[in-house]
């Protein structure tokens, strides 16, 4: 704007030569013979800063193209109201604040060439921060100076460079170590059983290039009082991520309710909103549950007695019903939220270290979370004497009888008949060079025979007294029909001597027709372990794996499907008797085998998964054999003259 033409608008540089003027120009210098007093406005769209932003630096830069001399004179920068096409000398916006004065002279001669002049805007940072438009006026510092030395020209365009900082994001909870919700997440109580928990929050800074941040943690009692824990993670990157802090040497938390607080700080002094997260510490396990028999075929029928017998049925034949109920007392902050039970031939078993109501069956352990304080279960015996062990756990994952022991688990015993099973040896048809080879066995008093010697095709050295099935590339043995219905209890076993563990599945005993479900005893391709595979659907299998075989060595493998308990059990040993079972629990029942299935030894049904080596005394039979029965059933291989039958024990 110009006093010489007080009603003229110079909006967007109209009526100019791409330069703008500042200061006083005497009439005798002016081409039009009129004195001029000029001011120049630059207007910018304001940046929409968020509420937490703080301007660190703000500077207007404009190029001075001409000065009246090389003698510096002052130019002031002002924040004003907005300008528009109607702005003239006679219609000026109000002055808000002067921010800077630059004493400069640029563009008069080569001694003071044209150049950029900067004006600090920080004096008005709070005004700019909340303005939708930034309007900066340049005017002579002394507009009354009539000598003309304050007359200057600047380019029409100018820039503003702003460095700003926003506060870090407010942290969000990630976890309190081993914590879990007692019900619907974020609508229920958050509990941990760890009294010195690792704390984790998500933290970050929207200004990812503004330097690293610090995250401060504190824990205080929910009822009030001083912090019982403080700590910080320093110099962590500003990207949004989980930031964890160990509890360290701070004293452990007592049981109770607490508030975890966290905030983030940046290097510019920005502080995030405070995060507050309530949680509770519960380190006391619930009381062991009450276990009551509901089966009339068990004697004595007395809830106070923990030892029961059934002298009419053998293992796996009938289910037995028990009631598990909560022993919650009002003195406990939390009642038991669920139960773990296991059926085993061992009197003492250890459940998983921590469980939730979503924990699937693990080994022989089943997790139940009833809506009511009690639940009925049906179990089967797994041996002559079986043990039902039951634990209670609460929402914090504390298991009765475990880490935070309050008493032993509730355990009851179940003793049933264990008759010697009667089975027959069925002939096998051999293909592809499969052959029965003489081997040498040893036999300790009271034990079954144990094979010795190599797995290869060489003849045995010593006095031979048994035969093993020798299998090489392309070799197999078959039984023409199915040996078992896999929907019912079944048992498998064999002495196995592989020539190598070659990184591929090796089929030992398979009952499977195409995609029809069945069962397979195999050598695992990755670990060389024995594994039993049974099908819970047309394409869904359930597997239990044991210890690895040894190339060139004999191992005795036994496997069982227990229908009532929905368990697959497997054992691998170098001895003649099962010592330790590996258990896998299935949520679904194993489906029935197709009636057209046959049994193949040494290959899969498609001729792949070739086993090479020797197999001695293979068995696939209906029924759930106990440890003792696996031993006694092998008597069926013996002839009266102490020679052996060859074939599949069925």
GROMACS .gro file of C-alpha atoms in nm, residues 208-570:
model
  363
  208UNK     CA    1   0.916  -3.898   1.418
  209UNK     CA    2   1.215  -3.683   1.312
  210UNK     CA    3   1.216  -3.474   1.629
  211UNK     CA    4   1.454  -3.688   1.829
  212UNK     CA    5   1.421  -3.978   2.071
  213UNK     CA    6   1.181  -3.981   2.363
  214UNK     CA    7   1.175  -4.088   2.726
  215UNK     CA    8   0.896  -4.301   2.874
  216UNK     CA    9   0.835  -4.273   3.249
  217UNK     CA   10   0.656  -4.545   3.447
  218UNK     CA   11   0.511  -4.543   3.797
  219UNK     CA   12   0.288  -4.772   4.003
  220UNK     CA   13   0.085  -4.660   4.304
  221UNK     CA   14  -0.181  -4.821   4.523
  222UNK     CA   15  -0.530  -4.772   4.384
  223UNK     CA   16  -0.650  -4.669   4.730
  224UNK     CA   17  -0.404  -4.378   4.732
  225UNK     CA   18  -0.058  -4.311   4.864
  226UNK     CA   19   0.292  -4.269   4.727
  227UNK     CA   20   0.435  -4.453   4.429
  228UNK     CA   21   0.566  -4.799   4.507
  229UNK     CA   22   0.756  -4.818   4.178
  230UNK     CA   23   0.915  -4.565   3.944
  231UNK     CA   24   1.135  -4.614   3.644
  232UNK     CA   25   1.203  -4.487   3.295
  233UNK     CA   26   1.318  -4.599   2.954
  234UNK     CA   27   1.545  -4.333   2.808
  235UNK     CA   28   1.646  -4.243   2.454
  236UNK     CA   29   1.401  -4.472   2.275
  237UNK     CA   30   1.298  -4.408   1.916
  238UNK     CA   31   0.984  -4.200   1.853
  239UNK     CA   32   0.814  -4.463   1.637
  240UNK     CA   33   0.495  -4.603   1.792
  241UNK     CA   34   0.593  -4.932   1.953
  242UNK     CA   35   0.587  -5.133   2.272
  243UNK     CA   36   0.829  -5.006   2.537
  244UNK     CA   37   0.902  -5.247   2.822
  245UNK     CA   38   1.056  -5.191   3.164
  246UNK     CA   39   1.170  -5.464   3.404
  247UNK     CA   40   1.073  -5.437   3.770
  248UNK     CA   41   1.433  -5.474   3.876
  249UNK     CA   42   1.530  -5.458   4.243
  250UNK     CA   43   1.223  -5.266   4.359
  251UNK     CA   44   1.042  -5.457   4.637
  252UNK     CA   45   0.769  -5.693   4.521
  253UNK     CA   46   0.406  -5.585   4.521
  254UNK     CA   47   0.174  -5.716   4.788
  255UNK     CA   48  -0.160  -5.858   4.681
  256UNK     CA   49  -0.402  -5.577   4.601
  257UNK     CA   50  -0.515  -5.317   4.348
  258UNK     CA   51  -0.275  -5.077   4.177
  259UNK     CA   52  -0.261  -4.804   3.913
  260UNK     CA   53   0.008  -4.812   3.645
  261UNK     CA   54   0.081  -4.465   3.509
  262UNK     CA   55   0.299  -4.377   3.212
  263UNK     CA   56   0.386  -4.066   3.014
  264UNK     CA   57   0.632  -3.981   2.737
  265UNK     CA   58   0.864  -3.679   2.714
  266UNK     CA   59   1.056  -3.545   2.415
  267UNK     CA   60   1.383  -3.351   2.398
  268UNK     CA   61   1.195  -3.024   2.334
  269UNK     CA   62   1.008  -3.036   2.662
  270UNK     CA   63   0.689  -3.181   2.521
  271UNK     CA   64   0.498  -3.403   2.765
  272UNK     CA   65   0.231  -3.653   2.665
  273UNK     CA   66  -0.103  -3.702   2.838
  274UNK     CA   67  -0.083  -3.933   3.137
  275UNK     CA   68  -0.193  -4.294   3.092
  276UNK     CA   69  -0.355  -4.460   3.394
  277UNK     CA   70  -0.427  -4.832   3.394
  278UNK     CA   71  -0.573  -5.021   3.692
  279UNK     CA   72  -0.454  -5.374   3.761
  280UNK     CA   73  -0.450  -5.619   4.050
  281UNK     CA   74  -0.191  -5.858   4.190
  282UNK     CA   75  -0.317  -6.197   4.308
  283UNK     CA   76  -0.059  -6.453   4.414
  284UNK     CA   77  -0.280  -6.683   4.619
  285UNK     CA   78  -0.400  -7.003   4.457
  286UNK     CA   79  -0.758  -7.113   4.508
  287UNK     CA   80  -0.834  -7.406   4.734
  288UNK     CA   81  -0.825  -7.749   4.567
  289UNK     CA   82  -1.166  -7.847   4.432
  290UNK     CA   83  -1.397  -8.112   4.570
  291UNK     CA   84  -1.410  -8.431   4.359
  292UNK     CA   85  -1.708  -8.663   4.401
  293UNK     CA   86  -1.785  -8.990   4.226
  294UNK     CA   87  -2.124  -9.007   4.052
  295UNK     CA   88  -2.078  -9.360   3.910
  296UNK     CA   89  -2.279  -9.642   4.068
  297UNK     CA   90  -2.045  -9.904   3.921
  298UNK     CA   91  -1.762  -9.782   4.145
  299UNK     CA   92  -1.728  -9.903   4.500
  300UNK     CA   93  -1.735  -9.782   4.763
  301UNK     CA   94  -1.993  -9.523   4.656
  302UNK     CA   95  -1.886  -9.269   4.914
  303UNK     CA   96  -1.784  -8.911   4.838
  304UNK     CA   97  -1.546  -8.907   5.135
  305UNK     CA   98  -1.340  -9.197   4.996
  306UNK     CA   99  -1.073  -9.115   4.739
  307UNK     CA  100  -0.998  -9.474   4.628
  308UNK     CA  101  -1.248  -9.653   4.407
  309UNK     CA  102  -1.261  -9.997   4.244
  310UNK     CA  103  -1.452 -10.160   3.959
  311UNK     CA  104  -1.398 -10.536   3.952
  312UNK     CA  105  -1.624 -10.595   3.651
  313UNK     CA  106  -1.460 -10.396   3.372
  314UNK     CA  107  -1.111 -10.365   3.228
  315UNK     CA  108  -0.933 -10.040   3.124
  316UNK     CA  109  -1.102  -9.837   2.853
  317UNK     CA  110  -1.427 -10.032   2.855
  318UNK     CA  111  -1.667  -9.802   3.044
  319UNK     CA  112  -1.673  -9.434   3.144
  320UNK     CA  113  -1.684  -9.317   3.504
  321UNK     CA  114  -1.856  -8.993   3.603
  322UNK     CA  115  -1.714  -8.752   3.860
  323UNK     CA  116  -1.831  -8.412   3.980
  324UNK     CA  117  -1.576  -8.133   4.026
  325UNK     CA  118  -1.697  -7.845   4.242
  326UNK     CA  119  -1.553  -7.516   4.360
  327UNK     CA  120  -1.432  -7.480   4.718
  328UNK     CA  121  -1.456  -7.099   4.707
  329UNK     CA  122  -1.480  -6.917   5.039
  330UNK     CA  123  -1.584  -6.556   5.091
  331UNK     CA  124  -1.240  -6.474   5.231
  332UNK     CA  125  -1.083  -6.513   4.887
  333UNK     CA  126  -1.077  -6.211   4.661
  334UNK     CA  127  -1.136  -6.435   4.360
  335UNK     CA  128  -1.300  -6.772   4.332
  336UNK     CA  129  -1.162  -7.041   4.106
  337UNK     CA  130  -1.250  -6.962   3.746
  338UNK     CA  131  -1.179  -7.307   3.612
  339UNK     CA  132  -1.045  -7.655   3.667
  340UNK     CA  133  -0.767  -7.869   3.520
  341UNK     CA  134  -0.794  -8.245   3.531
  342UNK     CA  135  -0.577  -8.530   3.413
  343UNK     CA  136  -0.615  -8.908   3.398
  344UNK     CA  137  -0.285  -9.093   3.424
  345UNK     CA  138  -0.127  -9.411   3.551
  346UNK     CA  139   0.106  -9.184   3.751
  347UNK     CA  140  -0.004  -9.068   4.094
  348UNK     CA  141   0.177  -8.736   4.067
  349UNK     CA  142   0.170  -8.527   3.750
  350UNK     CA  143   0.246  -8.158   3.702
  351UNK     CA  144   0.000  -7.945   3.503
  352UNK     CA  145   0.105  -7.660   3.272
  353UNK     CA  146   0.270  -7.369   3.453
  354UNK     CA  147  -0.011  -7.133   3.361
  355UNK     CA  148  -0.351  -7.175   3.199
  356UNK     CA  149  -0.657  -6.976   3.092
  357UNK     CA  150  -1.007  -7.078   2.999
  358UNK     CA  151  -0.889  -7.071   2.636
  359UNK     CA  152  -0.604  -7.320   2.689
  360UNK     CA  153  -0.664  -7.622   2.462
  361UNK     CA  154  -0.608  -7.978   2.584
  362UNK     CA  155  -0.236  -8.020   2.651
  363UNK     CA  156  -0.089  -8.368   2.690
  364UNK     CA  157  -0.320  -8.540   2.940
  365UNK     CA  158  -0.448  -8.212   3.087
  366UNK     CA  159  -0.798  -8.082   3.014
  367UNK     CA  160  -0.913  -7.730   3.107
  368UNK     CA  161  -1.277  -7.666   3.202
  369UNK     CA  162  -1.441  -7.330   3.279
  370UNK     CA  163  -1.804  -7.398   3.376
  371UNK     CA  164  -2.059  -7.122   3.420
  372UNK     CA  165  -2.159  -7.274   3.754
  373UNK     CA  166  -1.940  -7.373   4.054
  374UNK     CA  167  -1.950  -7.741   3.954
  375UNK     CA  168  -1.912  -7.958   3.645
  376UNK     CA  169  -1.951  -8.327   3.557
  377UNK     CA  170  -1.676  -8.514   3.370
  378UNK     CA  171  -1.661  -8.863   3.222
  379UNK     CA  172  -1.326  -9.039   3.233
  380UNK     CA  173  -1.191  -9.384   3.160
  381UNK     CA  174  -0.925  -9.590   3.333
  382UNK     CA  175  -0.590  -9.603   3.153
  383UNK     CA  176  -0.433  -9.892   3.346
  384UNK     CA  177  -0.511 -10.134   3.627
  385UNK     CA  178  -0.476  -9.842   3.868
  386UNK     CA  179  -0.545  -9.495   3.730
  387UNK     CA  180  -0.532  -9.157   3.899
  388UNK     CA  181  -0.765  -8.863   3.845
  389UNK     CA  182  -0.591  -8.542   3.953
  390UNK     CA  183  -0.784  -8.215   3.964
  391UNK     CA  184  -0.662  -7.859   4.017
  392UNK     CA  185  -0.843  -7.527   4.040
  393UNK     CA  186  -0.711  -7.204   3.891
  394UNK     CA  187  -0.821  -6.844   3.919
  395UNK     CA  188  -0.831  -6.557   3.670
  396UNK     CA  189  -0.469  -6.469   3.749
  397UNK     CA  190  -0.357  -6.815   3.642
  398UNK     CA  191  -0.271  -6.937   3.990
  399UNK     CA  192  -0.301  -7.315   4.007
  400UNK     CA  193  -0.376  -7.488   4.336
  401UNK     CA  194  -0.087  -7.708   4.437
  402UNK     CA  195   0.155  -7.534   4.203
  403UNK     CA  196   0.371  -7.220   4.218
  404UNK     CA  197   0.166  -7.055   4.491
  405UNK     CA  198   0.094  -7.371   4.685
  406UNK     CA  199  -0.193  -7.371   4.930
  407UNK     CA  200  -0.247  -7.747   4.942
  408UNK     CA  201  -0.192  -8.054   4.725
  409UNK     CA  202  -0.410  -8.125   4.422
  410UNK     CA  203  -0.717  -8.333   4.480
  411UNK     CA  204  -0.638  -8.686   4.357
  412UNK     CA  205  -0.853  -8.999   4.352
  413UNK     CA  206  -0.750  -9.348   4.242
  414UNK     CA  207  -0.947  -9.594   4.030
  415UNK     CA  208  -0.861  -9.966   4.026
  416UNK     CA  209  -1.013 -10.200   3.765
  417UNK     CA  210  -0.961 -10.546   3.619
  418UNK     CA  211  -0.654 -10.611   3.405
  419UNK     CA  212  -0.705 -10.950   3.234
  420UNK     CA  213  -0.449 -11.098   2.998
  421UNK     CA  214  -0.567 -11.011   2.645
  422UNK     CA  215  -0.613 -11.285   2.386
  423UNK     CA  216  -0.498 -11.195   2.034
  424UNK     CA  217  -0.400 -11.386   1.719
  425UNK     CA  218  -0.114 -11.351   1.472
  426UNK     CA  219  -0.237 -11.298   1.115
  427UNK     CA  220  -0.030 -11.376   0.805
  428UNK     CA  221   0.110 -11.092   0.595
  429UNK     CA  222   0.160 -11.088   0.218
  430UNK     CA  223   0.506 -10.966   0.120
  431UNK     CA  224   0.586 -10.745  -0.182
  432UNK     CA  225   0.890 -10.585  -0.346
  433UNK     CA  226   1.158 -10.800  -0.188
  434UNK     CA  227   1.027 -10.788   0.168
  435UNK     CA  228   1.140 -11.096   0.361
  436UNK     CA  229   1.143 -11.251   0.706
  437UNK     CA  230   1.506 -11.255   0.820
  438UNK     CA  231   1.655 -11.458   1.103
  439UNK     CA  232   1.760 -11.247   1.401
  440UNK     CA  233   1.902 -11.306   1.745
  441UNK     CA  234   1.702 -11.209   2.054
  442UNK     CA  235   1.786 -11.204   2.422
  443UNK     CA  236   1.543 -11.258   2.707
  444UNK     CA  237   1.576 -11.163   3.070
  445UNK     CA  238   1.377 -11.345   3.334
  446UNK     CA  239   1.015 -11.227   3.344
  447UNK     CA  240   1.052 -11.019   3.027
  448UNK     CA  241   0.968 -11.057   2.660
  449UNK     CA  242   1.230 -11.115   2.393
  450UNK     CA  243   1.450 -10.825   2.288
  451UNK     CA  244   1.600 -10.818   1.934
  452UNK     CA  245   1.968 -10.751   1.874
  453UNK     CA  246   2.190 -10.709   1.571
  454UNK     CA  247   2.198 -10.474   1.274
  455UNK     CA  248   1.915 -10.322   1.071
  456UNK     CA  249   2.064 -10.408   0.731
  457UNK     CA  250   2.027 -10.714   0.509
  458UNK     CA  251   2.331 -10.899   0.639
  459UNK     CA  252   2.267 -11.234   0.806
  460UNK     CA  253   2.258 -11.233   1.183
  461UNK     CA  254   2.563 -11.351   1.372
  462UNK     CA  255   2.502 -11.589   1.660
  463UNK     CA  256   2.224 -11.834   1.733
  464UNK     CA  257   1.908 -11.710   1.565
  465UNK     CA  258   1.579 -11.771   1.742
  466UNK     CA  259   1.331 -11.528   1.581
  467UNK     CA  260   1.247 -11.355   1.254
  468UNK     CA  261   1.207 -10.986   1.171
  469UNK     CA  262   1.053 -10.830   0.860
  470UNK     CA  263   1.331 -10.691   0.639
  471UNK     CA  264   1.223 -10.394   0.424
  472UNK     CA  265   1.420 -10.210   0.159
  473UNK     CA  266   1.338  -9.977  -0.130
  474UNK     CA  267   0.998 -10.069  -0.277
  475UNK     CA  268   0.930 -10.338  -0.015
  476UNK     CA  269   0.617 -10.371   0.197
  477UNK     CA  270   0.390 -10.619   0.372
  478UNK     CA  271   0.009 -10.616   0.365
  479UNK     CA  272  -0.285 -10.746   0.566
  480UNK     CA  273  -0.587 -10.752   0.330
  481UNK     CA  274  -0.855 -10.596   0.554
  482UNK     CA  275  -0.877 -10.347   0.833
  483UNK     CA  276  -0.743 -10.463   1.168
  484UNK     CA  277  -0.924 -10.208   1.386
  485UNK     CA  278  -1.206  -9.958   1.388
  486UNK     CA  279  -1.018  -9.638   1.465
  487UNK     CA  280  -1.325  -9.476   1.623
  488UNK     CA  281  -1.286  -9.721   1.911
  489UNK     CA  282  -0.991  -9.791   2.141
  490UNK     CA  283  -0.693  -9.936   1.956
  491UNK     CA  284  -0.328 -10.018   2.028
  492UNK     CA  285  -0.015 -10.045   1.811
  493UNK     CA  286   0.338 -10.162   1.879
  494UNK     CA  287   0.655 -10.293   1.714
  495UNK     CA  288   1.026 -10.334   1.761
  496UNK     CA  289   1.183 -10.105   1.497
  497UNK     CA  290   1.539 -10.084   1.365
  498UNK     CA  291   1.578  -9.817   1.091
  499UNK     CA  292   1.885  -9.820   0.869
  500UNK     CA  293   1.877  -9.439   0.856
  501UNK     CA  294   1.675  -9.133   0.952
  502UNK     CA  295   1.671  -8.968   0.612
  503UNK     CA  296   1.464  -8.652   0.661
  504UNK     CA  297   1.149  -8.810   0.516
  505UNK     CA  298   0.844  -8.962   0.680
  506UNK     CA  299   0.886  -9.339   0.715
  507UNK     CA  300   0.566  -9.540   0.753
  508UNK     CA  301   0.585  -9.829   0.998
  509UNK     CA  302   0.225  -9.953   1.035
  510UNK     CA  303  -0.051  -9.779   0.840
  511UNK     CA  304  -0.424  -9.837   0.813
  512UNK     CA  305  -0.544  -9.579   0.566
  513UNK     CA  306  -0.730  -9.604   0.235
  514UNK     CA  307  -0.674  -9.295   0.020
  515UNK     CA  308  -0.820  -8.997   0.205
  516UNK     CA  309  -1.037  -9.217   0.426
  517UNK     CA  310  -0.940  -9.164   0.792
  518UNK     CA  311  -0.742  -9.431   0.967
  519UNK     CA  312  -0.428  -9.451   1.179
  520UNK     CA  313  -0.054  -9.447   1.114
  521UNK     CA  314   0.254  -9.524   1.322
  522UNK     CA  315   0.543  -9.336   1.161
  523UNK     CA  316   0.892  -9.190   1.193
  524UNK     CA  317   0.879  -8.809   1.189
  525UNK     CA  318   1.066  -8.648   0.900
  526UNK     CA  319   1.211  -8.361   1.103
  527UNK     CA  320   1.318  -8.514   1.433
  528UNK     CA  321   1.324  -8.887   1.365
  529UNK     CA  322   1.074  -8.927   1.648
  530UNK     CA  323   0.811  -9.195   1.673
  531UNK     CA  324   0.466  -9.056   1.610
  532UNK     CA  325   0.108  -9.182   1.610
  533UNK     CA  326  -0.129  -9.009   1.372
  534UNK     CA  327  -0.506  -9.051   1.387
  535UNK     CA  328  -0.777  -8.860   1.204
  536UNK     CA  329  -1.051  -8.644   1.358
  537UNK     CA  330  -1.193  -8.564   1.013
  538UNK     CA  331  -1.140  -8.636   0.646
  539UNK     CA  332  -0.840  -8.404   0.632
  540UNK     CA  333  -0.773  -8.321   0.996
  541UNK     CA  334  -0.524  -8.525   1.191
  542UNK     CA  335  -0.414  -8.543   1.551
  543UNK     CA  336  -0.057  -8.641   1.630
  544UNK     CA  337   0.142  -8.741   1.933
  545UNK     CA  338   0.523  -8.753   1.907
  546UNK     CA  339   0.769  -8.938   2.127
  547UNK     CA  340   1.145  -8.970   2.156
  548UNK     CA  341   1.358  -9.014   1.840
  549UNK     CA  342   1.461  -9.346   1.693
  550UNK     CA  343   1.830  -9.428   1.656
  551UNK     CA  344   1.961  -9.522   1.313
  552UNK     CA  345   2.102  -9.874   1.331
  553UNK     CA  346   1.950  -9.942   1.674
  554UNK     CA  347   1.646 -10.131   1.801
  555UNK     CA  348   1.366  -9.942   1.979
  556UNK     CA  349   1.032 -10.065   2.113
  557UNK     CA  350   0.744  -9.831   2.022
  558UNK     CA  351   0.393  -9.860   2.167
  559UNK     CA  352   0.090  -9.641   2.094
  560UNK     CA  353  -0.271  -9.620   2.212
  561UNK     CA  354  -0.590  -9.435   2.123
  562UNK     CA  355  -0.807  -9.392   2.434
  563UNK     CA  356  -1.160  -9.308   2.320
  564UNK     CA  357  -1.313  -9.216   2.656
  565UNK     CA  358  -1.034  -8.980   2.762
  566UNK     CA  359  -0.970  -8.872   2.400
  567UNK     CA  360  -0.600  -8.931   2.440
  568UNK     CA  361  -0.328  -9.049   2.208
  569UNK     CA  362  -0.045  -9.207   2.409
  570UNK     CA  363   0.294  -9.315   2.280
   0.00000   0.00000   0.00000
